[in-house]
Amino acid sequence: MLLAKPNGDNYKKKVADAVKHIHSHCDVPKNTVAIVLGSGLGAFASRVKVYHSFKTSEIPHFPTPSVEGHGGRVTFGTLGDRPVALIEGRVHLYEGWPVEWVTFYVEILRQLGIKVLILTNSAGGINPDFNVGDLCLIRDHINFMFETRLNRYGMEPRLRHVGFYDKDLSEVIYRTANECKITLRQGVYAGVKGPCYETKAEIRMLQACGADLVGMSTVPEVVAANFHHMRVAAVSLVTNKATGISECKLSHDDVKKTAESAREKFDYFLEMVINKHLAW
Ligand code: HPA
């Protein structure tokens, strides 16, 4: 496990090393859109004209995921006219990584000058209207990760007032879904640390708190990206109904299977967002 003081010189140097390695292999235009591909959604990369694809293990200090279904690549290329950076294989708090390593790729994107970040993830549906395979635009989140190390990003009051999810970018995504005739739910994402799926009682609590979805990622990166003034939006794929919302047992295999069967729709939708509708 890598340990470094989040704001310390040692950490900054590690980010700088990673950025230097990327720059030594490819240019990264300033209008690049970064897209994080969640569990099982990595096939989107096949739609991109690739300039350079790094295994995460090649990039100095880049934390490498341990969960199956997370590819572990950072790819630079274009989708139509738009330069894109794809992040596959983020690491999670539930694997034991400290926050600063979960957000390491955000620090890299920032140093590369990237200003737009679209995250995707898989999530459990708490809202009983949500079905397995639905896509949901995250409008807001509840941070149930109890992660004090995230406080390094919490010092700026601005974040609370404006909201974490960029209105314009979210509207682009919402409009694209309408035009593509894809049902896009909207909701509040509860970020939990995991690694266990929730109990029925926990889901009842999250529901009472106003959550529509639950998942184990996204919140740290969204907070970090906002801290760095990036425009952020996030879309969840509902891979299962949360515990107690359906009586089915949950497994990581089911999450992967649902991601696989919703993939075509998801990839087409994401391509339309970036290629056709994102004018800035
Ligand atoms: N709970 C937490 N995280 C998840 C779930 C869930 O039900 N499904 C996919 N990620």
Short mmCIF file of C-alpha atoms and ligand atoms in Angstrom, two decimals:
data_model
loop_
_atom_site.label_atom_id
_atom_site.label_comp_id
_atom_site.label_asym_id
_atom_site.label_seq_id
_atom_site.Cartn_x
_atom_site.Cartn_y
_atom_site.Cartn_z
CA MET A 1 0.00 0.00 0.00
CA LEU A 2 1.27 3.43 -0.94
CA LEU A 3 1.10 6.01 1.76
CA ALA A 4 1.76 9.68 1.30
CA LYS A 5 0.60 12.85 2.94
CA PRO A 6 -2.19 14.06 0.61
CA ASN A 7 -0.89 17.58 0.28
CA GLY A 8 2.73 16.73 0.86
CA ASP A 9 5.55 17.17 -1.61
CA ASN A 10 5.91 13.44 -1.89
CA TYR A 11 2.35 13.05 -3.18
CA LYS A 12 2.63 16.01 -5.55
CA LYS A 13 5.81 14.53 -6.93
CA LYS A 14 4.06 11.21 -7.55
CA VAL A 15 1.30 13.00 -9.47
CA ALA A 16 3.96 14.91 -11.42
CA ASP A 17 5.80 11.65 -12.26
CA ALA A 18 2.59 10.13 -13.62
CA VAL A 19 1.80 13.24 -15.68
CA LYS A 20 5.34 13.34 -17.05
CA HIS A 21 5.07 9.71 -18.14
CA ILE A 22 1.78 10.39 -19.95
CA HIS A 23 3.17 13.52 -21.63
CA SER A 24 6.22 11.62 -22.80
CA HIS A 25 3.92 9.33 -24.84
CA CYS A 26 1.12 11.60 -26.04
CA ASP A 27 -0.20 15.15 -26.18
CA VAL A 28 -3.37 15.87 -24.26
CA PRO A 29 -5.43 18.70 -25.79
CA LYS A 30 -7.05 21.07 -23.31
CA ASN A 31 -10.59 20.31 -24.53
CA THR A 32 -10.24 16.61 -23.69
CA VAL A 33 -13.24 15.09 -21.92
CA ALA A 34 -12.36 12.48 -19.31
CA ILE A 35 -14.72 9.55 -18.92
CA VAL A 36 -14.50 7.06 -16.10
CA LEU A 37 -15.82 3.66 -17.10
CA GLY A 38 -17.37 1.80 -14.21
CA SER A 39 -17.48 -1.93 -13.50
CA GLY A 40 -17.98 -3.95 -16.68
CA LEU A 41 -18.39 -0.85 -18.87
CA GLY A 42 -14.87 -0.84 -20.28
CA ALA A 43 -15.93 -1.96 -23.77
CA PHE A 44 -16.73 1.67 -24.59
CA ALA A 45 -13.01 2.02 -25.30
CA SER A 46 -13.53 0.12 -28.59
CA ARG A 47 -15.45 3.15 -29.95
CA VAL A 48 -12.48 5.43 -29.53
CA LYS A 49 -9.75 6.11 -32.09
CA VAL A 50 -6.83 5.43 -29.80
CA TYR A 51 -3.66 7.57 -29.74
CA HIS A 52 -2.15 5.91 -26.74
CA SER A 53 -3.42 3.41 -24.22
CA PHE A 54 -1.54 2.87 -20.97
CA LYS A 55 -1.93 -0.04 -18.64
CA THR A 56 -2.38 1.60 -15.26
CA SER A 57 0.50 -0.52 -14.01
CA GLU A 58 2.78 1.30 -16.52
CA ILE A 59 2.02 4.76 -15.15
CA PRO A 60 4.30 5.57 -12.22
CA HIS A 61 2.54 5.27 -8.83
CA PHE A 62 -0.89 4.66 -10.42
CA PRO A 63 -2.89 2.45 -8.02
CA THR A 64 -3.91 -0.82 -9.62
CA PRO A 65 -7.35 -2.31 -9.02
CA SER A 66 -7.92 -5.71 -7.50
CA VAL A 67 -11.59 -6.19 -8.48
CA GLU A 68 -12.36 -8.37 -11.48
CA GLY A 69 -14.11 -6.51 -14.31
CA HIS A 70 -12.01 -3.37 -13.85
CA GLY A 71 -9.61 -3.29 -16.80
CA GLY A 72 -6.89 -1.01 -15.48
CA ARG A 73 -6.17 1.24 -18.50
CA VAL A 74 -5.92 4.94 -19.23
CA THR A 75 -6.58 5.61 -22.90
CA PHE A 76 -6.19 8.82 -24.88
CA GLY A 77 -7.83 9.22 -28.26
CA THR A 78 -10.73 10.82 -30.07
CA LEU A 79 -14.40 10.14 -30.38
CA GLY A 80 -15.39 11.91 -33.58
CA ASP A 81 -13.71 15.30 -33.23
CA ARG A 82 -13.53 15.29 -29.48
CA PRO A 83 -10.36 14.30 -27.64
CA VAL A 84 -11.17 11.91 -24.82
CA ALA A 85 -9.37 10.27 -21.92
CA LEU A 86 -10.85 7.01 -20.68
CA ILE A 87 -10.14 5.81 -17.17
CA GLU A 88 -10.84 2.14 -16.65
CA GLY A 89 -10.09 0.40 -13.42
CA ARG A 90 -10.42 3.00 -10.71
CA VAL A 91 -9.59 1.81 -7.22
CA HIS A 92 -12.05 1.88 -4.34
CA LEU A 93 -12.02 2.65 -0.64
CA TYR A 94 -13.34 -0.85 0.05
CA GLU A 95 -10.11 -2.31 -1.31
CA GLY A 96 -8.32 -0.48 1.48
CA TRP A 97 -6.95 2.39 -0.60
CA PRO A 98 -6.73 5.74 1.19
CA VAL A 99 -8.72 8.58 -0.41
CA GLU A 100 -5.72 10.22 -2.02
CA TRP A 101 -5.13 7.10 -4.11
CA VAL A 102 -8.79 6.78 -5.05
CA THR A 103 -8.59 10.37 -6.32
CA PHE A 104 -5.09 10.03 -7.80
CA TYR A 105 -6.39 9.94 -11.37
CA VAL A 106 -8.38 13.16 -10.76
CA GLU A 107 -5.16 14.86 -9.69
CA ILE A 108 -3.53 13.64 -12.90
CA LEU A 109 -6.42 14.87 -15.07
CA ARG A 110 -6.21 18.23 -13.41
CA GLN A 111 -2.46 18.49 -14.04
CA LEU A 112 -3.08 17.51 -17.67
CA GLY A 113 -5.43 20.52 -17.91
CA ILE A 114 -8.62 18.48 -18.38
CA LYS A 115 -11.73 20.34 -17.24
CA VAL A 116 -14.66 18.04 -17.97
CA LEU A 117 -15.21 14.72 -16.22
CA ILE A 118 -18.05 12.26 -16.79
CA LEU A 119 -18.17 9.37 -14.36
CA THR A 120 -20.08 6.16 -14.82
CA ASN A 121 -20.68 3.52 -12.22
CA SER A 122 -22.84 0.58 -11.33
CA ALA A 123 -25.30 1.05 -8.51
CA GLY A 124 -28.08 -0.66 -6.62
CA GLY A 125 -31.54 0.79 -7.18
CA ILE A 126 -33.24 1.96 -3.99
CA ASN A 127 -36.06 3.86 -5.67
CA PRO A 128 -38.66 1.12 -6.27
CA ASP A 129 -39.48 2.62 -9.69
CA PHE A 130 -35.95 1.90 -10.91
CA ASN A 131 -35.43 -1.30 -12.85
CA VAL A 132 -32.33 -3.37 -13.43
CA GLY A 133 -30.65 -2.04 -16.58
CA ASP A 134 -31.93 1.53 -16.13
CA LEU A 135 -29.57 4.45 -16.49
CA CYS A 136 -29.76 7.21 -13.91
CA LEU A 137 -28.29 10.70 -14.01
CA ILE A 138 -26.92 11.55 -10.59
CA ARG A 139 -28.27 14.95 -9.56
CA ASP A 140 -26.79 14.94 -6.07
CA HIS A 141 -25.20 12.58 -3.58
CA ILE A 142 -25.23 11.67 0.07
CA ASN A 143 -21.78 10.95 1.40
CA PHE A 144 -22.08 7.92 3.67
CA MET A 145 -18.44 6.96 3.29
CA PHE A 146 -17.41 8.32 6.69
CA GLU A 147 -14.06 9.16 5.25
CA THR A 148 -12.33 11.90 7.16
CA ARG A 149 -9.37 11.94 4.77
CA LEU A 150 -11.80 13.39 2.20
CA ASN A 151 -11.67 16.54 4.33
CA ARG A 152 -8.60 17.60 2.43
CA TYR A 153 -11.06 18.58 -0.27
CA GLY A 154 -13.66 19.95 2.08
CA MET A 155 -12.23 23.30 2.96
CA GLU A 156 -13.86 25.29 0.22
CA PRO A 157 -17.35 26.58 1.09
CA ARG A 158 -18.08 27.16 -2.62
CA LEU A 159 -18.60 23.43 -3.11
CA ARG A 160 -21.61 23.34 -0.85
CA HIS A 161 -23.38 26.28 -2.47
CA VAL A 162 -23.01 25.42 -6.12
CA GLY A 163 -23.54 21.67 -5.95
CA PHE A 164 -21.20 18.98 -7.14
CA TYR A 165 -22.88 18.05 -10.42
CA ASP A 166 -22.58 20.57 -13.22
CA LYS A 167 -26.01 21.75 -14.35
CA ASP A 168 -25.11 22.42 -17.99
CA LEU A 169 -23.27 19.14 -18.46
CA SER A 170 -26.10 17.24 -16.77
CA GLU A 171 -28.64 18.94 -19.06
CA VAL A 172 -26.63 17.90 -22.11
CA ILE A 173 -26.77 14.33 -20.87
CA TYR A 174 -30.46 14.54 -20.12
CA ARG A 175 -31.30 16.04 -23.52
CA THR A 176 -29.23 13.43 -25.30
CA ALA A 177 -31.14 10.66 -23.58
CA ASN A 178 -34.44 12.18 -24.72
CA GLU A 179 -33.23 12.48 -28.28
CA CYS A 180 -31.93 8.92 -28.27
CA LYS A 181 -35.22 7.74 -26.75
CA ILE A 182 -33.34 6.25 -23.83
CA THR A 183 -35.09 6.34 -20.48
CA LEU A 184 -32.82 8.22 -18.13
CA ARG A 185 -33.82 8.30 -14.49
CA GLN A 186 -32.59 11.08 -12.23
CA GLY A 187 -31.73 10.66 -8.62
CA VAL A 188 -29.63 10.98 -5.52
CA TYR A 189 -26.70 8.59 -5.12
CA ALA A 190 -25.73 7.37 -1.67
CA GLY A 191 -22.00 6.67 -1.60
CA VAL A 192 -21.05 3.96 0.90
CA LYS A 193 -17.67 2.45 1.60
CA GLY A 194 -18.56 -1.24 1.31
CA PRO A 195 -17.17 -3.80 0.73
CA CYS A 196 -20.33 -5.66 1.80
CA TYR A 197 -23.62 -5.00 0.12
CA GLU A 198 -26.04 -3.29 2.47
CA THR A 199 -28.46 -4.85 4.90
CA LYS A 200 -32.20 -4.37 4.45
CA ALA A 201 -32.21 -1.98 7.40
CA GLU A 202 -29.41 0.09 5.88
CA ILE A 203 -31.31 0.37 2.62
CA ARG A 204 -34.45 1.45 4.50
CA MET A 205 -32.35 4.10 6.21
CA LEU A 206 -30.83 5.31 2.92
CA GLN A 207 -34.31 5.42 1.39
CA ALA A 208 -35.60 7.47 4.31
CA CYS A 209 -32.63 9.81 3.78
CA GLY A 210 -33.72 10.45 0.21
CA ALA A 211 -31.36 8.19 -1.73
CA ASP A 212 -32.48 6.64 -5.03
CA LEU A 213 -29.30 4.65 -5.64
CA VAL A 214 -26.44 3.18 -3.66
CA GLY A 215 -22.89 2.48 -4.72
CA MET A 216 -19.31 2.27 -3.49
CA SER A 217 -17.52 4.73 -5.74
CA THR A 218 -17.79 8.16 -7.37
CA VAL A 219 -18.22 10.43 -4.33
CA PRO A 220 -14.49 10.92 -3.54
CA GLU A 221 -13.64 11.63 -7.17
CA VAL A 222 -16.58 14.02 -7.63
CA VAL A 223 -15.52 15.95 -4.54
CA ALA A 224 -11.89 16.08 -5.70
CA ALA A 225 -12.81 17.16 -9.24
CA ASN A 226 -15.03 19.95 -7.90
CA PHE A 227 -12.23 21.07 -5.65
CA HIS A 228 -10.18 21.50 -8.81
CA HIS A 229 -13.00 23.40 -10.55
CA MET A 230 -13.74 20.68 -13.08
CA ARG A 231 -17.21 20.29 -14.59
CA VAL A 232 -18.55 16.97 -13.41
CA ALA A 233 -21.51 14.75 -14.28
CA ALA A 234 -22.21 11.13 -13.39
CA VAL A 235 -24.43 8.37 -14.71
CA SER A 236 -25.22 5.14 -12.91
CA LEU A 237 -26.23 1.86 -14.44
CA VAL A 238 -28.68 0.14 -12.11
CA THR A 239 -27.22 -3.35 -11.99
CA ASN A 240 -29.51 -4.67 -9.27
CA LYS A 241 -32.27 -3.66 -6.94
CA ALA A 242 -30.76 -2.86 -3.55
CA THR A 243 -31.09 -5.34 -0.67
CA GLY A 244 -34.69 -5.72 0.42
CA ILE A 245 -36.04 -3.79 -2.59
CA SER A 246 -35.90 -7.18 -4.26
CA GLU A 247 -35.50 -10.48 -2.43
CA CYS A 248 -32.81 -11.73 -4.85
CA LYS A 249 -29.36 -12.35 -3.42
CA LEU A 250 -26.76 -9.90 -4.68
CA SER A 251 -23.45 -10.88 -6.20
CA HIS A 252 -20.63 -9.17 -8.09
CA ASP A 253 -21.28 -11.64 -10.94
CA ASP A 254 -24.85 -10.33 -11.33
CA VAL A 255 -23.54 -6.78 -11.42
CA LYS A 256 -21.16 -7.77 -14.21
CA LYS A 257 -23.88 -9.63 -16.16
CA THR A 258 -26.25 -6.66 -16.04
CA ALA A 259 -23.48 -4.31 -17.10
CA GLU A 260 -22.76 -6.63 -20.02
CA SER A 261 -26.36 -6.75 -21.23
CA ALA A 262 -26.90 -2.98 -20.92
CA ARG A 263 -23.57 -2.20 -22.49
CA GLU A 264 -24.67 -1.50 -26.09
CA LYS A 265 -27.29 1.00 -24.96
CA PHE A 266 -24.88 2.58 -22.54
CA ASP A 267 -22.03 2.88 -25.04
CA TYR A 268 -24.26 4.33 -27.76
CA PHE A 269 -25.67 6.86 -25.33
CA LEU A 270 -22.25 7.94 -24.06
CA GLU A 271 -20.97 8.28 -27.60
CA MET A 272 -23.93 10.49 -28.52
CA VAL A 273 -23.34 12.70 -25.47
CA ILE A 274 -19.71 13.31 -26.33
CA ASN A 275 -19.77 13.28 -30.07
CA LYS A 276 -22.99 15.03 -30.94
CA HIS A 277 -24.10 17.14 -28.06
CA LEU A 278 -21.16 18.39 -26.11
CA ALA A 279 -20.51 21.66 -27.90
CA TRP A 280 -17.92 23.00 -25.48
N1 HPA B 1 -24.92 -1.68 -3.24
C1 HPA B 1 -23.75 -1.05 -3.24
N2 HPA B 1 -23.00 -0.93 -4.35
C2 HPA B 1 -23.46 -1.47 -5.48
C3 HPA B 1 -24.68 -2.14 -5.53
C4 HPA B 1 -25.46 -2.25 -4.34
O1 HPA B 1 -26.56 -2.84 -4.30
N3 HPA B 1 -24.84 -2.57 -6.82
C5 HPA B 1 -23.76 -2.15 -7.52
N4 HPA B 1 -22.92 -1.49 -6.71
#
